[in-house]
Coordinates of C-alpha atoms in Angstrom, one line a residue:
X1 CA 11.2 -56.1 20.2
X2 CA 7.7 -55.3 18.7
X3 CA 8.1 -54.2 15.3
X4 CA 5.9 -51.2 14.6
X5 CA 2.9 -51.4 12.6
X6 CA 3.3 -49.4 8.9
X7 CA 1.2 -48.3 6.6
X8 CA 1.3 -50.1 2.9
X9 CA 2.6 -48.5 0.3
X10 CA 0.7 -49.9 -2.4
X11 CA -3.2 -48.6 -1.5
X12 CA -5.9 -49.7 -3.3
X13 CA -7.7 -48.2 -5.8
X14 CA -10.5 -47.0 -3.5
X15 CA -7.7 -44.8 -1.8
X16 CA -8.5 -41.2 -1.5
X17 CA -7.0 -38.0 -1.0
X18 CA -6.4 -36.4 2.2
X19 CA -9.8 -34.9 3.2
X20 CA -8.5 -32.0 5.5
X21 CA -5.5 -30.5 6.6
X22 CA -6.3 -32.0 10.0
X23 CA -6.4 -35.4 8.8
X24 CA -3.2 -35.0 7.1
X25 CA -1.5 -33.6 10.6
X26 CA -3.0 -36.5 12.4
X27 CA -1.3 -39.1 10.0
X28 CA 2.1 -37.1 10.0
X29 CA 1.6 -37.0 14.1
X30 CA 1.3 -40.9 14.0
X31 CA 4.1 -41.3 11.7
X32 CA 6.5 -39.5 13.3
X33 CA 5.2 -40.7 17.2
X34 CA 5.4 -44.8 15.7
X35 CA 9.2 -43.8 14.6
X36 CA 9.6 -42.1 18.5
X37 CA 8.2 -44.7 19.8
X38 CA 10.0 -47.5 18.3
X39 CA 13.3 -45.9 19.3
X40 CA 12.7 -45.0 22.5
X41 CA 11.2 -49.2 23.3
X42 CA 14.8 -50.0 21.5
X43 CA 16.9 -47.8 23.7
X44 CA 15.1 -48.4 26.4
X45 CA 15.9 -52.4 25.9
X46 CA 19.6 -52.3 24.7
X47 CA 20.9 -48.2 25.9
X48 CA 19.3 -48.0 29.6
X49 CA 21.0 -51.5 30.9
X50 CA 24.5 -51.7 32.7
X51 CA 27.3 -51.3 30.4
X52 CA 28.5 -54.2 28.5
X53 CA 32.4 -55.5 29.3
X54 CA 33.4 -55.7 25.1
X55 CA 36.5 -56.9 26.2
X56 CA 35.1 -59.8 28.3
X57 CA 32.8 -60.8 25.5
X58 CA 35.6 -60.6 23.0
X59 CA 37.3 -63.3 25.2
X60 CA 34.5 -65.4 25.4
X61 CA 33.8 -65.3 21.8
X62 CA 37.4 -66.2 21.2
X63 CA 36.7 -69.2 23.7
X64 CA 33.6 -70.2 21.9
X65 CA 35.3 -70.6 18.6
X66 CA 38.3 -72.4 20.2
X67 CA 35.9 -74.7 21.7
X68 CA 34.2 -75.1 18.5
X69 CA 37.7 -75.9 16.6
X70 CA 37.3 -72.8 14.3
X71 CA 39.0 -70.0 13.6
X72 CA 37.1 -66.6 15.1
X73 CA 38.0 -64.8 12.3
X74 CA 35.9 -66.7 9.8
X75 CA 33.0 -65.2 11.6
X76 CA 31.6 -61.9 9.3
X77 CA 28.9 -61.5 11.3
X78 CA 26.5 -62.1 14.5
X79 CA 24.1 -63.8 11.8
X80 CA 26.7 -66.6 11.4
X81 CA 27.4 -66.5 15.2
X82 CA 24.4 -66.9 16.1
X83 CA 23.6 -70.1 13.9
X84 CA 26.6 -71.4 15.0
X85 CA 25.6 -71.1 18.4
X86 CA 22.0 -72.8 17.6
X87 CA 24.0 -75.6 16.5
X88 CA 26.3 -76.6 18.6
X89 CA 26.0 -77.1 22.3
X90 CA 28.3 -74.9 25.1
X91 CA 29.4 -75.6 28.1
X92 CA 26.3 -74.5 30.8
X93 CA 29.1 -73.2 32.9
X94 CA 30.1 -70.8 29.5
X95 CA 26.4 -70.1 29.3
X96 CA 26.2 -68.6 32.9
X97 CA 29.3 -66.2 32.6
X98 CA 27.6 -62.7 32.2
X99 CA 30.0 -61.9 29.2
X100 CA 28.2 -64.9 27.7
X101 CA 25.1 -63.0 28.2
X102 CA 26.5 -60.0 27.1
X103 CA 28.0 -61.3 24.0
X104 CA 24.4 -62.4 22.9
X105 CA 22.6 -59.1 23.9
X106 CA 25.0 -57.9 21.7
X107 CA 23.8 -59.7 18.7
X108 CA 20.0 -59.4 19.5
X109 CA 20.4 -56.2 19.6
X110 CA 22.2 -55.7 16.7
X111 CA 19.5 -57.8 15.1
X112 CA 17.0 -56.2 15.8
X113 CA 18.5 -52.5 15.0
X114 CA 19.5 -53.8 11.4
X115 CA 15.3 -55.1 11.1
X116 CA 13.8 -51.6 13.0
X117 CA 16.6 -48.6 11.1
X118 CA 16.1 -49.3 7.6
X119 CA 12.1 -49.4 8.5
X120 CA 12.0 -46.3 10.9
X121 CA 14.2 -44.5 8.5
X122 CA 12.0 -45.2 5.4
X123 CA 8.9 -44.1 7.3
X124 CA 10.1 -41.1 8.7
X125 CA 11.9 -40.3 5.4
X126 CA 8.1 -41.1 3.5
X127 CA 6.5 -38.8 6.2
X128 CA 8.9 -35.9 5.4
X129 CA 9.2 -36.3 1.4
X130 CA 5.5 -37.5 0.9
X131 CA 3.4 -35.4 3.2
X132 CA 5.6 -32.5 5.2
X133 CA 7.0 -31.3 1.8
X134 CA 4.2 -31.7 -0.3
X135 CA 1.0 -30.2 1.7
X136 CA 3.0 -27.7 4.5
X137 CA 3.3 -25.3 2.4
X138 CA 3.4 -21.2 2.2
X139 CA 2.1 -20.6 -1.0
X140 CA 4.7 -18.0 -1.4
X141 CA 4.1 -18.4 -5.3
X142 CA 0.3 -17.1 -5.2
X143 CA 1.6 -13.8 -4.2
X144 CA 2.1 -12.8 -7.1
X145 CA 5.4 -10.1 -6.6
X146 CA 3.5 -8.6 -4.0
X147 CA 5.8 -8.5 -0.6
X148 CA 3.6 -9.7 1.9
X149 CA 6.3 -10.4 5.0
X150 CA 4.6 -12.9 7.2
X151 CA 4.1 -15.7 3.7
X152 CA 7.7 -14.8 2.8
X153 CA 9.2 -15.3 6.7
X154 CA 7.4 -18.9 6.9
X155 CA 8.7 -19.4 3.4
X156 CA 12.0 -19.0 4.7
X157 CA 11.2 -20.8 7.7
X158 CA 10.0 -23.8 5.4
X159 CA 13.7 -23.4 4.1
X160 CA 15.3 -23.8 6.8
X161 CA 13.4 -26.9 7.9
X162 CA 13.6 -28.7 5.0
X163 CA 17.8 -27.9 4.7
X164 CA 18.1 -29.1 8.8
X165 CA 15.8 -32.4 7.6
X166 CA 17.9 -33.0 4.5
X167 CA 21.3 -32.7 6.4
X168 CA 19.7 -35.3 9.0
X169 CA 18.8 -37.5 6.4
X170 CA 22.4 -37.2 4.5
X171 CA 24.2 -37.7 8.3
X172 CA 21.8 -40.6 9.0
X173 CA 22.6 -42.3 5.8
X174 CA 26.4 -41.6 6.2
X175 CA 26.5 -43.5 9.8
X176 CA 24.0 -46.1 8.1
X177 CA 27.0 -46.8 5.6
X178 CA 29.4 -46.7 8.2
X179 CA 27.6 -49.5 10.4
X180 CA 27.4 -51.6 7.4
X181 CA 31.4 -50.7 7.1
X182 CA 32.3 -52.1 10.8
X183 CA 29.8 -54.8 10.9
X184 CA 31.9 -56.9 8.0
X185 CA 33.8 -58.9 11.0
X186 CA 32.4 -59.9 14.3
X187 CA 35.5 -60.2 15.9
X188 CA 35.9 -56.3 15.7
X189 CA 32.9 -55.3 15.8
X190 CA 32.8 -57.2 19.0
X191 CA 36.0 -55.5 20.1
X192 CA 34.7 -52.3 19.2
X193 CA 31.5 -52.5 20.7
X194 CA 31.3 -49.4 22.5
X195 CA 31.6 -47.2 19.8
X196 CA 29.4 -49.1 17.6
X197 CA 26.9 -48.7 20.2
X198 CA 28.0 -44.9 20.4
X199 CA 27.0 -45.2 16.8
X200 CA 24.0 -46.7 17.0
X201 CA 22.8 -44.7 19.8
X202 CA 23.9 -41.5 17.2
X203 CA 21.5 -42.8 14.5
X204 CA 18.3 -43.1 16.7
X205 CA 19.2 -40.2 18.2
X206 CA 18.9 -38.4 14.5
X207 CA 15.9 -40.0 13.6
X208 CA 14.3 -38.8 16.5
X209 CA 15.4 -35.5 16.1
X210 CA 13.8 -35.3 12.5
X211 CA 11.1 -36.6 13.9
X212 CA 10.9 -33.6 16.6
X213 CA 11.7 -31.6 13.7
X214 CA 8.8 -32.2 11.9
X215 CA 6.9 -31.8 14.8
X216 CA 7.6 -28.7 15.0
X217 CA 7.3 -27.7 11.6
X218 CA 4.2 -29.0 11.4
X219 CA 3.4 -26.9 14.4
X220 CA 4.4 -23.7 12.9
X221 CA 2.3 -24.8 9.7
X222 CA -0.8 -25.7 11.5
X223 CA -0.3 -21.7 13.1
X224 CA 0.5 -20.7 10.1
X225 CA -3.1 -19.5 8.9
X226 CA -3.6 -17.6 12.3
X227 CA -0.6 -15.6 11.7
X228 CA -2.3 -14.7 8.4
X229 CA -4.9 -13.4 10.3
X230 CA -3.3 -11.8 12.6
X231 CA -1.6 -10.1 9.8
X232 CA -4.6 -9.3 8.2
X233 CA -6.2 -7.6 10.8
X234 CA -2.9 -5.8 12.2
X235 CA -2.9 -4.5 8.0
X236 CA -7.3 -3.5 8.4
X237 CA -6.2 -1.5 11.5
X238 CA -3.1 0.4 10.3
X239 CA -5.4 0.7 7.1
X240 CA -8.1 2.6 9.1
X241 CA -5.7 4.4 10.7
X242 CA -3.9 5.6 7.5
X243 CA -7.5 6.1 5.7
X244 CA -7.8 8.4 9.1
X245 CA -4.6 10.0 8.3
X246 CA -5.6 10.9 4.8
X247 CA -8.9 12.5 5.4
X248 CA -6.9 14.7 7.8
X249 CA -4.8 15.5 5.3
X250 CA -7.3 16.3 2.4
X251 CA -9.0 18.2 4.8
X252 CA -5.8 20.3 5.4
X253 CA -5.3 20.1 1.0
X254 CA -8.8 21.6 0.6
X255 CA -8.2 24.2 3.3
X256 CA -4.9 25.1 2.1
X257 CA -6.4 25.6 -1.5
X258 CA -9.3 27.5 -0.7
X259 CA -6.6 29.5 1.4
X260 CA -4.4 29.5 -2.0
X261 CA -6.9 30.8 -4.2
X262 CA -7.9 33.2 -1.2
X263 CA -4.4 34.5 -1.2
X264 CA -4.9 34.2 -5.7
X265 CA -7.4 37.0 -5.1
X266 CA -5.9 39.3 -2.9
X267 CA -2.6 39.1 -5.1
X268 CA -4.6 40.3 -8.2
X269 CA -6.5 43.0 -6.3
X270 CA -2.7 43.9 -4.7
X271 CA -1.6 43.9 -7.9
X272 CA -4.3 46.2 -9.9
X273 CA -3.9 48.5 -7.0
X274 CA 0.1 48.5 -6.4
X275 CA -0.1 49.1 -10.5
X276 CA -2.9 51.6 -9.9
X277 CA -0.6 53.5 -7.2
X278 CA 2.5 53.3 -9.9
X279 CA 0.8 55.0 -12.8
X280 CA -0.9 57.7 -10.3
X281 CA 2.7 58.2 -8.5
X282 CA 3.9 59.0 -12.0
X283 CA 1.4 61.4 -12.9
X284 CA 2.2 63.4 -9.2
X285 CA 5.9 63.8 -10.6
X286 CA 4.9 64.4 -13.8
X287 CA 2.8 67.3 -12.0
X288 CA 5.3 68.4 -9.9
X289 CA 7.8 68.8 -12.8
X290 CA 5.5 70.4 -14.7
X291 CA 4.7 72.5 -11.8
X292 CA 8.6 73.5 -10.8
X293 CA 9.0 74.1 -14.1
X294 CA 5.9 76.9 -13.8
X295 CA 7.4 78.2 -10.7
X296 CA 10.5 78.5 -12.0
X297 CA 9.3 80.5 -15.2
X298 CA 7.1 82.7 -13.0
X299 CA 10.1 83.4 -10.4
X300 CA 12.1 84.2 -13.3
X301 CA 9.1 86.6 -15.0
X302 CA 9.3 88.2 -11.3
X303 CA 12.9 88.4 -11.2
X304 CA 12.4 90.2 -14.5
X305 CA 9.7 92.4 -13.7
X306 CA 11.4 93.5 -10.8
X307 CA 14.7 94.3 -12.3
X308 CA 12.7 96.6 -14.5
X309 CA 10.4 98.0 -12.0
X310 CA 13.5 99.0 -10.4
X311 CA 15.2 100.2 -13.3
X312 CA 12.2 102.3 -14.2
X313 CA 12.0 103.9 -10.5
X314 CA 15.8 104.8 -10.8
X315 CA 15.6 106.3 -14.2
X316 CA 12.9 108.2 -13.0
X317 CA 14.5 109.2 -10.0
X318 CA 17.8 110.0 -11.7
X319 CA 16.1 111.8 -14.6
X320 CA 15.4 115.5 -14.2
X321 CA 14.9 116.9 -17.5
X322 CA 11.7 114.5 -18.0
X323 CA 8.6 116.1 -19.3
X324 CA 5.8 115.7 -17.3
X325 CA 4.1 113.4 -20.1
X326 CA 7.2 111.0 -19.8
X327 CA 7.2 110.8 -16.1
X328 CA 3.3 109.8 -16.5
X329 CA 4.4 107.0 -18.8
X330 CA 6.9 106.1 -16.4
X331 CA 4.8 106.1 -13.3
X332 CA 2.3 104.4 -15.5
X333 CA 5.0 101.7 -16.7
X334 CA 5.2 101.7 -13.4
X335 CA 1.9 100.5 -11.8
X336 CA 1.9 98.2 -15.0
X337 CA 4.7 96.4 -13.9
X338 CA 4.2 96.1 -10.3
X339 CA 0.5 95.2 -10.9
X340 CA 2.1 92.3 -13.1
X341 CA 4.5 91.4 -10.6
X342 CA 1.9 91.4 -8.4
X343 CA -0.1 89.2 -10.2
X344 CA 2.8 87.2 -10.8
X345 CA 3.6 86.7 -7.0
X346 CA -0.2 85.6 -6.5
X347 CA 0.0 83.1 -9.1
X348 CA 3.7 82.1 -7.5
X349 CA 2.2 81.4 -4.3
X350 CA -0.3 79.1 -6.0
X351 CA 2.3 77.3 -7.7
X352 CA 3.7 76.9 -4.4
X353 CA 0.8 75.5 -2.5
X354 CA 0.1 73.5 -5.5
X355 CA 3.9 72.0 -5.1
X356 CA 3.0 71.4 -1.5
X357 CA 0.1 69.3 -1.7
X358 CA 1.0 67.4 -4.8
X359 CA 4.6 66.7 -2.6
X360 CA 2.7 65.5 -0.3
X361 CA 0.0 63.6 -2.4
X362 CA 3.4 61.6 -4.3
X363 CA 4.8 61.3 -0.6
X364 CA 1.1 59.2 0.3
X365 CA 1.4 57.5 -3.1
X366 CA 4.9 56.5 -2.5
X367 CA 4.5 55.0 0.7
X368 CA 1.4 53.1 -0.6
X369 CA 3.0 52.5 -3.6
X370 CA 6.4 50.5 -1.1
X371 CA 3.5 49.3 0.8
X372 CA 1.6 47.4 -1.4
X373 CA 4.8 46.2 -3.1
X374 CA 5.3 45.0 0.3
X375 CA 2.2 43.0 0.7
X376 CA 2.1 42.1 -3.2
X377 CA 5.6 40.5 -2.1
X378 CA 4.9 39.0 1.2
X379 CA 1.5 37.9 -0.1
X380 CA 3.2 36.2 -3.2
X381 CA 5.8 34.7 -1.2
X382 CA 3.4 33.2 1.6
X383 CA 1.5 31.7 -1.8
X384 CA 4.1 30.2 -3.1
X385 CA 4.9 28.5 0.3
X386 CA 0.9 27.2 1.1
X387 CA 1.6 25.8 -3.5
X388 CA 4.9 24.0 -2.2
X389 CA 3.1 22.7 1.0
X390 CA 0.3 22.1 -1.3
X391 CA 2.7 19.8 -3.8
X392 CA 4.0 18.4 -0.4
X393 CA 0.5 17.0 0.3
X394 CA 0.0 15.7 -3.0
X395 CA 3.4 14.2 -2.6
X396 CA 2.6 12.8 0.7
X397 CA -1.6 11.8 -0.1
X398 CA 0.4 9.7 -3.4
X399 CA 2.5 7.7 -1.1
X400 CA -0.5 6.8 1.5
X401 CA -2.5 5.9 -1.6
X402 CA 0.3 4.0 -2.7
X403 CA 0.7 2.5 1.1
X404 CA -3.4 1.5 0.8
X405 CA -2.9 0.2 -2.4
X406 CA -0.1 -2.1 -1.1
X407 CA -2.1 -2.9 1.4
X408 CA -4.8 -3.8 -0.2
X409 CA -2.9 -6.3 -2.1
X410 CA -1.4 -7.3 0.4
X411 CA -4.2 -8.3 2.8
X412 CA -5.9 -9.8 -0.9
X413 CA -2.7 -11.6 -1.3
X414 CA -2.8 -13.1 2.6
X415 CA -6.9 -14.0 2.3
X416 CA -6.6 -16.4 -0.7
X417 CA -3.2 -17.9 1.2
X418 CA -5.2 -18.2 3.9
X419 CA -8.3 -19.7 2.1
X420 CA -5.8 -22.1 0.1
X421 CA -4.5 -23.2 3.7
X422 CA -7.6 -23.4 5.4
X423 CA -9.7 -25.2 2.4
X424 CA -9.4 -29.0 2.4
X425 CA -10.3 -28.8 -1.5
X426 CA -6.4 -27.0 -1.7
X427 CA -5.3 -30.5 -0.8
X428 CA -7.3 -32.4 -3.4
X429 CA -6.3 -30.3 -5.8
X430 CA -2.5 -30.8 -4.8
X431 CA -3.5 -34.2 -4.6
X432 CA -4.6 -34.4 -8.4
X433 CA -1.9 -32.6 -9.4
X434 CA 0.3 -35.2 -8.2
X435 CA -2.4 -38.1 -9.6
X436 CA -2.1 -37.0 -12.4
X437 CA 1.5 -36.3 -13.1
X438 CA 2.2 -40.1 -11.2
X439 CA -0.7 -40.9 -13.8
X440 CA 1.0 -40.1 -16.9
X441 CA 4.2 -41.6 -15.6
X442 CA 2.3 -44.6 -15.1
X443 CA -0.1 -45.2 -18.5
X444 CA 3.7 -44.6 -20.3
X445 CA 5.4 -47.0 -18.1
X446 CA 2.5 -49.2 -18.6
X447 CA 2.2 -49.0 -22.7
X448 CA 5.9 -49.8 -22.9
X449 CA 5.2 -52.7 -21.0
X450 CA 2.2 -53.9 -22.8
X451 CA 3.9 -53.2 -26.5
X452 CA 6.4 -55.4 -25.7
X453 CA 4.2 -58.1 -24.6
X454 CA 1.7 -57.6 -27.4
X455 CA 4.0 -57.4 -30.3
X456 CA 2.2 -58.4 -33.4
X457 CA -1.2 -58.2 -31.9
X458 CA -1.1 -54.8 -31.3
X459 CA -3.8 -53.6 -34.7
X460 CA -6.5 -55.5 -32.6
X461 CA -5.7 -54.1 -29.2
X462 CA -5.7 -50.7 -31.2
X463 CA -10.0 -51.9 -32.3
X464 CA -10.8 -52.9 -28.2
X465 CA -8.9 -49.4 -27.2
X466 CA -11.7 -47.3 -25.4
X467 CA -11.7 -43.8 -26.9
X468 CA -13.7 -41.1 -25.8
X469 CA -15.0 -39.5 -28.5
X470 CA -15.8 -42.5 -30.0
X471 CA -13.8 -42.8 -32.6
X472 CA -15.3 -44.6 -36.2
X473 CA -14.0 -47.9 -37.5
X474 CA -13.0 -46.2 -40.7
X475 CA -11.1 -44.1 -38.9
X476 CA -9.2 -46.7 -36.8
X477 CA -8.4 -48.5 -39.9
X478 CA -6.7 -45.5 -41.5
X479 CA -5.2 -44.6 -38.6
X480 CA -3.2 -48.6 -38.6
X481 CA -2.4 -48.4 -42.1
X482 CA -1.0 -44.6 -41.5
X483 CA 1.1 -46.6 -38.7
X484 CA 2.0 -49.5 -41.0
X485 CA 3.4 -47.2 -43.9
X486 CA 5.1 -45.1 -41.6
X487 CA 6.9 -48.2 -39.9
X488 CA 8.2 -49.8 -43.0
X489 CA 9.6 -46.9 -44.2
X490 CA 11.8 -46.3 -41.0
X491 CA 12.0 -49.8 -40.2
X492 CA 9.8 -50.2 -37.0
X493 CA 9.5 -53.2 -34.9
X494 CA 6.6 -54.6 -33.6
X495 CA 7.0 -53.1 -30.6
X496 CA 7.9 -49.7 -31.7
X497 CA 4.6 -50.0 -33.6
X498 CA 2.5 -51.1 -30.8
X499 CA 4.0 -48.5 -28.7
X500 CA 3.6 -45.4 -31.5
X501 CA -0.5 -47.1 -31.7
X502 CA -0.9 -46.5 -28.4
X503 CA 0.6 -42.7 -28.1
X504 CA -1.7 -42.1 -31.0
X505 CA -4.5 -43.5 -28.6
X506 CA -3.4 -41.5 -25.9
X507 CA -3.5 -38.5 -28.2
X508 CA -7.4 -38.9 -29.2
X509 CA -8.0 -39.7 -25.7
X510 CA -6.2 -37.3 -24.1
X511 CA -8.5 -36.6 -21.4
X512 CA -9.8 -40.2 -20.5
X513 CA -6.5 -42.4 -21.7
X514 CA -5.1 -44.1 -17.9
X515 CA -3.9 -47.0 -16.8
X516 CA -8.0 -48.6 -16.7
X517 CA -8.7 -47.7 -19.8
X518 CA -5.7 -48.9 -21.5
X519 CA -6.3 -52.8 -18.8
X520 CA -10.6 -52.4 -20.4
X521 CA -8.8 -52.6 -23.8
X522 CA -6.8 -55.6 -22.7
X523 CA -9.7 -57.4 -21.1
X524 CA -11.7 -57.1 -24.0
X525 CA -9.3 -58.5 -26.1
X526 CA -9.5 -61.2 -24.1
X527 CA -5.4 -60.4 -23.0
X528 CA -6.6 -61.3 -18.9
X529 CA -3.5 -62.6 -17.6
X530 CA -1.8 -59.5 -19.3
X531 CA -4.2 -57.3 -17.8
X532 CA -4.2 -58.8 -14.5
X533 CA 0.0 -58.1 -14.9
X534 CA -0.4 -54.4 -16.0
X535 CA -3.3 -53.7 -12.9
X536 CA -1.0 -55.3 -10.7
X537 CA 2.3 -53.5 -12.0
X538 CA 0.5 -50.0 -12.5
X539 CA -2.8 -49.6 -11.3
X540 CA -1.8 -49.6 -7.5
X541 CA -0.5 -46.0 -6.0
X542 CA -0.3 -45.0 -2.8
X543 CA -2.4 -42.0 -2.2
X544 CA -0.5 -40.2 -0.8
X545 CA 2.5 -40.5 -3.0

């Protein structure tokens, strides 16, 4: 079988970060199409053929190892078999049997799936850990607590994936450790051939399902940004529409209010005149009382003035012996009275037609009075609808302004995810990230190392250490004699003193301090052998990892 071609993992120093998202998809492609690829030249060799007689070759392995005078379970494993078999000559007539044939497929094959798994599984489990996890990403974290559904749904989605790929992994390992369990004796793992090959068949089946898996994902991750954008322009349309919506509906607010304060007007000229109507309806009954009380004062004075006009006329008629002089003051008394009763009647009868038009005047009042109490109500009642409608609106405009706020940050939020995606600098930038946290794991890794091979020499390595700023020999020197009196008072070794001189290097060269610096240092203190061990040890990364 053709082994497949991998990539190093030790890259230069040259080595540079992935230049576009593209780029990155294309090496994850050819990772995962090598691993498919591999497997499917494998199976095709060893799973597409006619099915192997286990039994058969179990026979003819027991045969073998008679022939050979040893015992067939001394055998652990086809390895041993199989330089067994280089060694000794068989029978041609063994050689031509088809379980023969068999029996060696069945260790070529095994061979060859113990070289191929381990390397198909650590490339596809690289792709996945090194490049899938770390660059298909959602950015769910720039949102920022804004709920922006399609970032959070691929989010999810990138959940999901990475559970199914981890489960894979963890099953692919498990059936990895139970090959290596049923391997330990040839004779049954001759004897139980078929399901070994069931098993074998069960891990390349796996690995080419992560691998299909990751297709996919990185499918859904290179559509990923056109879903933002599809979401972004679905949220600019429903935005115009809602904008639409809210002019409508301040046009209808300013209508209403203009009607409100409409209605405002008519209520305080309702009011003035119901309250005009009330005071004038009070003065017409005060009128009338005062006029039935006049009516009834004259009808009484006429009641009076009768009763003694018609006493008079009966004394008079009933009086014989009057002198003529008293009958004149009688008839005289008389006229008087009837005059006055006459008078009385005239002003009775304008009492009366006073009483009839101020009755009617309070009846008019009365019913304009009821009626404008009537429209005072209605009209206050319609207002205080059109101010509930009006708090409605306000209620409602809030919410839509709330809606295009939402929207706004949403749409913001989806633009920069989408730029981050889109932008091959967002990779760099991951990539540095990762540089320099593998960086810092690194220079310490690499200053452990080089204390303990420096020991004693470690004040002069301190002198050739690069810093940036320059640092003044003065300075240097205090700063060893500061490390020597601190050392023999707790009792340092060299080591621990060489290490603690090179964190206090790392400290005033905090931004420059790596693992070149720290090899420059080395060199120039003429340590190349040491520095040629610490490049080699430390300097190589993979850029990608």
């Amino acid at each position: 079988m053709t082994v497949m071609s991998f990539h190093s993992s030790r890259q230069g120093r040259t080595s540079r970060p992935p230049p576009s998202r593209e780029v990155e998809y294309r090496f994850i492609q050819d990772s995962v199409n090598d691993v498919c690829n591999t497997i499917k030249k494998y199976a095709q060799k060893y799973f597409t053929k006619k099915e192997i007689d286990y039994e058969g070759c179990l026979r003819c392995f027991q045969e073998i190892a008679i022939f050979w005078k040893l015992d067939p379970t001394k055998f652990s494993n086809w390895k041993e078999f199989l330089e067994k078999n280089a060694e000794n000559n068989i029978d041609k007539k063994m050689k031509s049997q088809e379980c023969y044939k068999d029996l060696i497929t069945i260790c070529e094959r095994s061979k060859e799936f113990e070289v191929m798994i381990p390397m198909v599984r650590e490339r596809i489990v690289n792709c996945v850990k090194e490049h899938v996890y770390k660059y298909c990403l959602s950015f769910a974290e720039e949102m920022g607590g804004v709920d922006a559904k399609v970032v959070m749904d691929y989010e999810q989605q990138i959940r999901g994936y990475k559970k199914d790929i981890d489960n894979m992994i963890s099953a692919i390992n498990a059936d990895i450790l139970r090959y290596s369990d049923v391997k330990s004796s040839f004779e049954k793992f001759i004897g139980e051939g078929g399901n070994i090959r069931t098993l074998m068949e069960s891990i390349c089946v796996q690995i080419v399902e992560i691998a299909h898996e990751v297709k996919k994902w990185v499918s859904d991750d290179a559509s990923y940004p056109d879903k933002l954008q599809q979401e972004i322009l679905f949220n600019n349309g429903y935005k115009e529409t809602l904008q639409g919506d809210v002019s409508k509906l301040e046009e209808r607010r300013s209508s209403l209010e203009r009607s409100l304060d409409r209605k405002g007007k008519i209520n305080r000229k309702l009011e003035k005149d119901y309250h005009a109507h009330r005071k004038e309806k009070k003065k017409r009954k005060d009128s009338i009382q005062t006029l039935q009380r006049k009516i009834e004062k004259l009808e009484f004075q006429i009641a009076q003035k009768t009763e003694s006009v018609e006493g008079t006329r009966t004394a008079l008629s009933t009086r014989r012996t009057l002198t003529p002089r008293q009958e004149d003051e009688l008839h005289a008394r008389i006229n008087r009275h009837v005059k006055e009763l006459e008078r009385y009647n005239d002003w009775l009868d304008v009492a009366k037609r006073q009483m009839v038009r101020l009755e009617k005047e309070l009846k008019y009042l009365t019913d304009r009075t009821y009626e404008l109490k009537v429209e005072l109500v209605t009209n206050r009642h319609a207002a205080e609808d059109q101010s509930n409608s009006l708090e409605g609106m306000d209620i409602e405009l809030k919410s839509m302004h709330e809606r295009l706020d939402n929207l706004d940050r949403k749409t913001a939020v989806m633009k920069h995810v989408r730029i981050l995606k889109m932008s091959p600098e967002t990779l760099r930038k991951l990539y540095r990230r990762r540089r320099e946290f593998y960086q810092q794991g690194q220079l310490t890794d690499a200053c452990r190392y080089v204390a303990q091979e420096i020991a004693g020499e470690w004040k002069r390595l301190y002198g050739c250490l690069p810093f940036e700023p320059r640092r003044e020999p003065e300075k240097l020197s205090h700063d060893i004699e500061l490390i020597d009196i601190i050392s023999a008072r707790r009792d340092r070794t060299f080591e621990e003193q060489a290490f603690k001189s090179l964190e206090k290097w790392r400290t005033f060269s905090r931004k420059t301090a790596d693992v070149s610096q720290l090899i420059r240092g080395l060199r120039k203190l003429n340590k190349m052998e040491l520095a040629d061990n610490v490049e080699m040890r430390f300097s190589m990364e993979n850029v990608y990892g």
